[in-house]
Amino acid sequence: MPTRVVTRTADRRVPSQRGLRTRQKLMDATIELLGTQSYRDIKVMDIAQAVGTSPATFYQYFPDIEGVVLEASELLTKETKAALDDFKDGSWSSDGLPGAARLVDAVLDSWRGRLPVVRVLAAVAAEGEPRFAKAYAAATRPVVRALTAATQTTTPHGTGKELVHALVSGLTATAGHENAGSIHGLTKHQRRRGLARLVHAVVA
């Protein structure tokens, strides 16, 4: 999925149409590299070479690689919110397991084009990096809202929040394996269905 970028450079100037295309290529190349390499191993030179430009050009549009990921996370947040708009009132839980399966599919399908971003946000946020923790919280907030609405009346007092957190962690972990084939003998479909059963067990 191409990543739509904002229309400002690193120093807040408005770039030309050619500049916007270059900026988009830099962001897309970064996300593509994140899908095949460790976040810590990627260098600005790698991104510039993938696009056929120079590191100096990269820095015209982004302050650093973290800046690319955090900007992509803003788009991830918007897309997740839009994808889960029909789930935010929790009514999906009244459909039992099929409703839980629809929620799981909606979340993972909305993340499909930005799986590297989801993985990096979750991993670096877990290390305690404040900017990534904030971005991870924002990107998963629509999921938290949908799950919280469904668990408010079904979980013992005081346990709903921790169960929702566990489910969100399960969703981000499952997203990290979306492009893998068989894991522990389970296909992607089976992994999703297992998570749906877990969601259903919590909200039922």
mmCIF file of C-alpha atoms in Angstrom:
data_model
loop_
_atom_site.group_PDB
_atom_site.id
_atom_site.type_symbol
_atom_site.label_atom_id
_atom_site.label_comp_id
_atom_site.label_asym_id
_atom_site.label_seq_id
_atom_site.Cartn_x
_atom_site.Cartn_y
_atom_site.Cartn_z
ATOM 1 C CA MET A 1 0.000 0.000 0.000
ATOM 2 C CA PRO A 2 1.566 3.360 -0.991
ATOM 3 C CA THR A 3 2.023 5.669 1.963
ATOM 4 C CA ARG A 4 0.390 9.059 1.533
ATOM 5 C CA VAL A 5 2.687 11.683 2.971
ATOM 6 C CA VAL A 6 2.083 15.092 4.468
ATOM 7 C CA THR A 7 3.054 18.161 2.483
ATOM 8 C CA ARG A 8 5.893 19.576 4.581
ATOM 9 C CA THR A 9 9.636 19.066 4.573
ATOM 10 C CA ALA A 10 11.715 18.530 7.717
ATOM 11 C CA ASP A 11 12.095 22.299 8.075
ATOM 12 C CA ARG A 12 8.346 22.826 7.462
ATOM 13 C CA ARG A 13 8.662 24.126 3.906
ATOM 14 C CA VAL A 14 6.099 23.129 1.296
ATOM 15 C CA PRO A 15 7.909 21.041 -1.352
ATOM 16 C CA SER A 16 7.214 21.047 -5.065
ATOM 17 C CA GLN A 17 5.293 18.227 -6.720
ATOM 18 C CA ARG A 18 8.606 16.641 -7.620
ATOM 19 C CA GLY A 19 9.695 17.015 -4.007
ATOM 20 C CA LEU A 20 6.490 15.371 -2.817
ATOM 21 C CA ARG A 21 7.143 12.402 -5.090
ATOM 22 C CA THR A 22 10.691 12.097 -3.761
ATOM 23 C CA ARG A 23 9.423 12.302 -0.198
ATOM 24 C CA GLN A 24 6.874 9.588 -0.852
ATOM 25 C CA LYS A 25 9.535 7.345 -2.371
ATOM 26 C CA LEU A 26 11.748 7.831 0.679
ATOM 27 C CA MET A 27 8.957 6.894 3.061
ATOM 28 C CA ASP A 28 7.863 3.878 1.027
ATOM 29 C CA ALA A 29 11.468 2.679 0.750
ATOM 30 C CA THR A 30 11.879 2.990 4.514
ATOM 31 C CA ILE A 31 8.746 0.944 5.202
ATOM 32 C CA GLU A 32 9.811 -1.672 2.654
ATOM 33 C CA LEU A 33 13.239 -2.012 4.269
ATOM 34 C CA LEU A 34 11.597 -2.347 7.683
ATOM 35 C CA GLY A 35 9.800 -5.375 6.291
ATOM 36 C CA THR A 36 13.055 -7.201 5.572
ATOM 37 C CA GLN A 37 15.625 -5.793 7.997
ATOM 38 C CA SER A 38 15.915 -4.965 11.662
ATOM 39 C CA TYR A 39 14.913 -1.423 12.519
ATOM 40 C CA ARG A 40 18.257 -0.858 14.263
ATOM 41 C CA ASP A 41 20.226 -2.019 11.217
ATOM 42 C CA ILE A 42 18.707 0.340 8.648
ATOM 43 C CA LYS A 43 20.767 3.389 7.763
ATOM 44 C CA VAL A 44 19.794 6.559 5.950
ATOM 45 C CA MET A 45 22.274 5.561 3.241
ATOM 46 C CA ASP A 46 20.293 2.338 2.673
ATOM 47 C CA ILE A 47 17.099 4.306 2.153
ATOM 48 C CA ALA A 48 18.747 6.840 -0.127
ATOM 49 C CA GLN A 49 20.309 4.107 -2.264
ATOM 50 C CA ALA A 50 16.970 2.305 -2.568
ATOM 51 C CA VAL A 51 15.462 5.477 -4.017
ATOM 52 C CA GLY A 52 18.501 6.429 -6.094
ATOM 53 C CA THR A 53 19.279 9.629 -4.248
ATOM 54 C CA SER A 54 21.591 10.894 -1.512
ATOM 55 C CA PRO A 55 21.406 11.034 2.297
ATOM 56 C CA ALA A 56 21.350 14.822 1.995
ATOM 57 C CA THR A 57 18.104 14.548 0.068
ATOM 58 C CA PHE A 58 16.632 12.321 2.774
ATOM 59 C CA TYR A 59 17.403 14.948 5.419
ATOM 60 C CA GLN A 60 15.631 17.591 3.371
ATOM 61 C CA TYR A 61 12.379 15.745 4.040
ATOM 62 C CA PHE A 62 12.848 13.850 7.322
ATOM 63 C CA PRO A 63 14.887 14.540 10.466
ATOM 64 C CA ASP A 64 15.830 10.861 10.872
ATOM 65 C CA ILE A 65 14.511 7.319 10.336
ATOM 66 C CA GLU A 66 12.493 7.601 13.535
ATOM 67 C CA GLY A 67 10.720 10.555 11.975
ATOM 68 C CA VAL A 68 9.652 8.448 9.001
ATOM 69 C CA VAL A 69 8.260 5.705 11.234
ATOM 70 C CA LEU A 70 6.431 8.148 13.494
ATOM 71 C CA GLU A 71 4.870 9.918 10.543
ATOM 72 C CA ALA A 72 3.804 6.591 9.065
ATOM 73 C CA SER A 73 2.290 5.749 12.450
ATOM 74 C CA GLU A 74 0.037 8.792 12.190
ATOM 75 C CA LEU A 75 -1.367 7.405 8.959
ATOM 76 C CA LEU A 76 -1.691 3.992 10.597
ATOM 77 C CA THR A 77 -3.723 5.576 13.392
ATOM 78 C CA LYS A 78 -6.102 7.274 10.960
ATOM 79 C CA GLU A 79 -6.615 4.106 8.956
ATOM 80 C CA THR A 80 -7.205 1.974 12.060
ATOM 81 C CA LYS A 81 -9.742 4.466 13.367
ATOM 82 C CA ALA A 82 -11.613 4.456 10.058
ATOM 83 C CA ALA A 83 -11.557 0.656 9.818
ATOM 84 C CA LEU A 84 -12.976 0.240 13.338
ATOM 85 C CA ASP A 85 -15.589 2.968 13.247
ATOM 86 C CA ASP A 86 -18.378 0.373 13.089
ATOM 87 C CA PHE A 87 -16.923 -1.505 16.082
ATOM 88 C CA LYS A 88 -16.444 1.331 18.559
ATOM 89 C CA ASP A 89 -19.791 0.866 20.348
ATOM 90 C CA GLY A 90 -19.063 -2.785 21.200
ATOM 91 C CA SER A 91 -22.229 -4.095 19.558
ATOM 92 C CA TRP A 92 -20.155 -6.521 17.478
ATOM 93 C CA SER A 93 -19.739 -8.679 20.594
ATOM 94 C CA SER A 94 -23.432 -9.595 20.573
ATOM 95 C CA ASP A 95 -22.760 -11.709 17.480
ATOM 96 C CA GLY A 96 -20.577 -14.088 19.477
ATOM 97 C CA LEU A 97 -17.602 -15.714 17.795
ATOM 98 C CA PRO A 98 -18.456 -14.375 14.297
ATOM 99 C CA GLY A 99 -18.445 -10.848 15.714
ATOM 100 C CA ALA A 100 -15.070 -11.411 17.362
ATOM 101 C CA ALA A 101 -13.721 -12.814 14.083
ATOM 102 C CA ARG A 102 -14.933 -9.710 12.229
ATOM 103 C CA LEU A 103 -13.141 -7.467 14.714
ATOM 104 C CA VAL A 104 -9.885 -9.422 14.432
ATOM 105 C CA ASP A 105 -10.074 -9.368 10.632
ATOM 106 C CA ALA A 106 -10.873 -5.645 10.578
ATOM 107 C CA VAL A 107 -7.871 -4.822 12.762
ATOM 108 C CA LEU A 108 -5.359 -7.031 10.961
ATOM 109 C CA ASP A 109 -6.640 -6.120 7.496
ATOM 110 C CA SER A 110 -6.348 -2.408 8.295
ATOM 111 C CA TRP A 111 -2.756 -2.974 9.407
ATOM 112 C CA ARG A 112 -1.827 -5.156 6.425
ATOM 113 C CA GLY A 113 -0.153 -2.384 4.426
ATOM 114 C CA ARG A 114 1.864 -1.148 7.409
ATOM 115 C CA LEU A 115 2.865 -4.301 9.255
ATOM 116 C CA PRO A 116 6.518 -3.186 9.558
ATOM 117 C CA VAL A 117 5.319 0.003 11.248
ATOM 118 C CA VAL A 118 3.168 -1.966 13.703
ATOM 119 C CA ARG A 119 6.082 -4.255 14.566
ATOM 120 C CA VAL A 120 8.542 -1.405 15.111
ATOM 121 C CA LEU A 121 6.099 0.642 17.177
ATOM 122 C CA ALA A 122 5.353 -2.315 19.444
ATOM 123 C CA ALA A 123 9.012 -3.298 19.841
ATOM 124 C CA VAL A 124 10.460 0.150 20.474
ATOM 125 C CA ALA A 125 7.535 1.198 22.690
ATOM 126 C CA ALA A 126 8.262 -1.894 24.807
ATOM 127 C CA GLU A 127 11.783 -0.525 25.320
ATOM 128 C CA GLY A 128 10.267 2.562 26.915
ATOM 129 C CA GLU A 129 11.018 5.093 24.173
ATOM 130 C CA PRO A 130 8.455 7.848 24.917
ATOM 131 C CA ARG A 131 7.738 8.933 21.332
ATOM 132 C CA PHE A 132 7.138 5.374 20.187
ATOM 133 C CA ALA A 133 5.100 4.551 23.277
ATOM 134 C CA LYS A 134 2.868 7.520 22.521
ATOM 135 C CA ALA A 135 2.586 6.542 18.856
ATOM 136 C CA TYR A 136 1.806 2.913 19.754
ATOM 137 C CA ALA A 137 -0.910 4.050 22.163
ATOM 138 C CA ALA A 138 -2.435 6.280 19.488
ATOM 139 C CA ALA A 139 -2.340 3.577 16.795
ATOM 140 C CA THR A 140 -3.977 0.980 19.043
ATOM 141 C CA ARG A 141 -6.469 3.325 20.730
ATOM 142 C CA PRO A 142 -9.284 2.489 18.258
ATOM 143 C CA VAL A 143 -8.777 -1.203 19.088
ATOM 144 C CA VAL A 144 -8.786 -0.458 22.816
ATOM 145 C CA ARG A 145 -12.002 1.522 22.398
ATOM 146 C CA ALA A 146 -13.772 -1.284 20.541
ATOM 147 C CA LEU A 147 -12.688 -3.912 23.066
ATOM 148 C CA THR A 148 -13.416 -1.745 26.092
ATOM 149 C CA ALA A 149 -16.944 -1.041 24.897
ATOM 150 C CA ALA A 150 -17.545 -4.789 24.609
ATOM 151 C CA THR A 151 -16.018 -5.765 27.966
ATOM 152 C CA GLN A 152 -17.468 -3.082 30.236
ATOM 153 C CA THR A 153 -20.468 -5.194 31.242
ATOM 154 C CA THR A 154 -18.962 -8.668 30.941
ATOM 155 C CA THR A 155 -15.736 -8.596 32.954
ATOM 156 C CA PRO A 156 -15.285 -8.433 36.727
ATOM 157 C CA HIS A 157 -14.775 -4.925 38.078
ATOM 158 C CA GLY A 158 -11.198 -3.770 37.624
ATOM 159 C CA THR A 159 -10.127 -6.535 35.234
ATOM 160 C CA GLY A 160 -11.440 -5.185 31.941
ATOM 161 C CA LYS A 161 -8.516 -2.832 31.297
ATOM 162 C CA GLU A 162 -5.854 -5.480 31.825
ATOM 163 C CA LEU A 163 -7.727 -7.975 29.636
ATOM 164 C CA VAL A 164 -8.043 -5.392 26.872
ATOM 165 C CA HIS A 165 -4.306 -4.713 27.120
ATOM 166 C CA ALA A 166 -3.592 -8.438 26.791
ATOM 167 C CA LEU A 167 -5.828 -8.704 23.728
ATOM 168 C CA VAL A 168 -4.193 -5.708 22.051
ATOM 169 C CA SER A 169 -0.797 -7.282 22.704
ATOM 170 C CA GLY A 170 -2.084 -10.473 21.110
ATOM 171 C CA LEU A 171 -3.285 -8.574 18.054
ATOM 172 C CA THR A 172 0.042 -6.798 17.550
ATOM 173 C CA ALA A 173 1.921 -10.078 18.006
ATOM 174 C CA THR A 174 -0.353 -11.800 15.487
ATOM 175 C CA ALA A 175 0.174 -8.913 13.072
ATOM 176 C CA GLY A 176 3.914 -9.554 13.285
ATOM 177 C CA HIS A 177 3.365 -13.028 11.825
ATOM 178 C CA GLU A 178 0.778 -12.091 9.191
ATOM 179 C CA ASN A 179 3.146 -12.552 6.260
ATOM 180 C CA ALA A 180 4.585 -15.794 7.565
ATOM 181 C CA GLY A 181 3.432 -19.154 6.306
ATOM 182 C CA SER A 182 2.938 -21.904 8.839
ATOM 183 C CA ILE A 183 4.009 -21.180 12.433
ATOM 184 C CA HIS A 184 3.848 -24.076 14.895
ATOM 185 C CA GLY A 185 1.797 -25.832 12.239
ATOM 186 C CA LEU A 186 -0.820 -23.060 12.129
ATOM 187 C CA THR A 187 -1.780 -21.090 9.029
ATOM 188 C CA LYS A 188 -2.537 -17.370 9.076
ATOM 189 C CA HIS A 189 -6.265 -18.174 9.008
ATOM 190 C CA GLN A 190 -5.924 -20.494 11.989
ATOM 191 C CA ARG A 191 -3.901 -17.930 13.939
ATOM 192 C CA ARG A 192 -6.579 -15.324 13.329
ATOM 193 C CA ARG A 193 -9.352 -17.705 14.335
ATOM 194 C CA GLY A 194 -7.501 -18.621 17.520
ATOM 195 C CA LEU A 195 -7.242 -14.947 18.437
ATOM 196 C CA ALA A 196 -10.936 -14.466 17.624
ATOM 197 C CA ARG A 197 -11.789 -17.263 20.063
ATOM 198 C CA LEU A 198 -9.697 -15.538 22.706
ATOM 199 C CA VAL A 199 -11.472 -12.221 22.101
ATOM 200 C CA HIS A 200 -14.845 -13.965 22.256
ATOM 201 C CA ALA A 201 -13.925 -15.691 25.513
ATOM 202 C CA VAL A 202 -13.122 -12.340 27.108
ATOM 203 C CA VAL A 203 -16.197 -10.426 25.922
ATOM 204 C CA ALA A 204 -18.751 -13.250 26.186
#
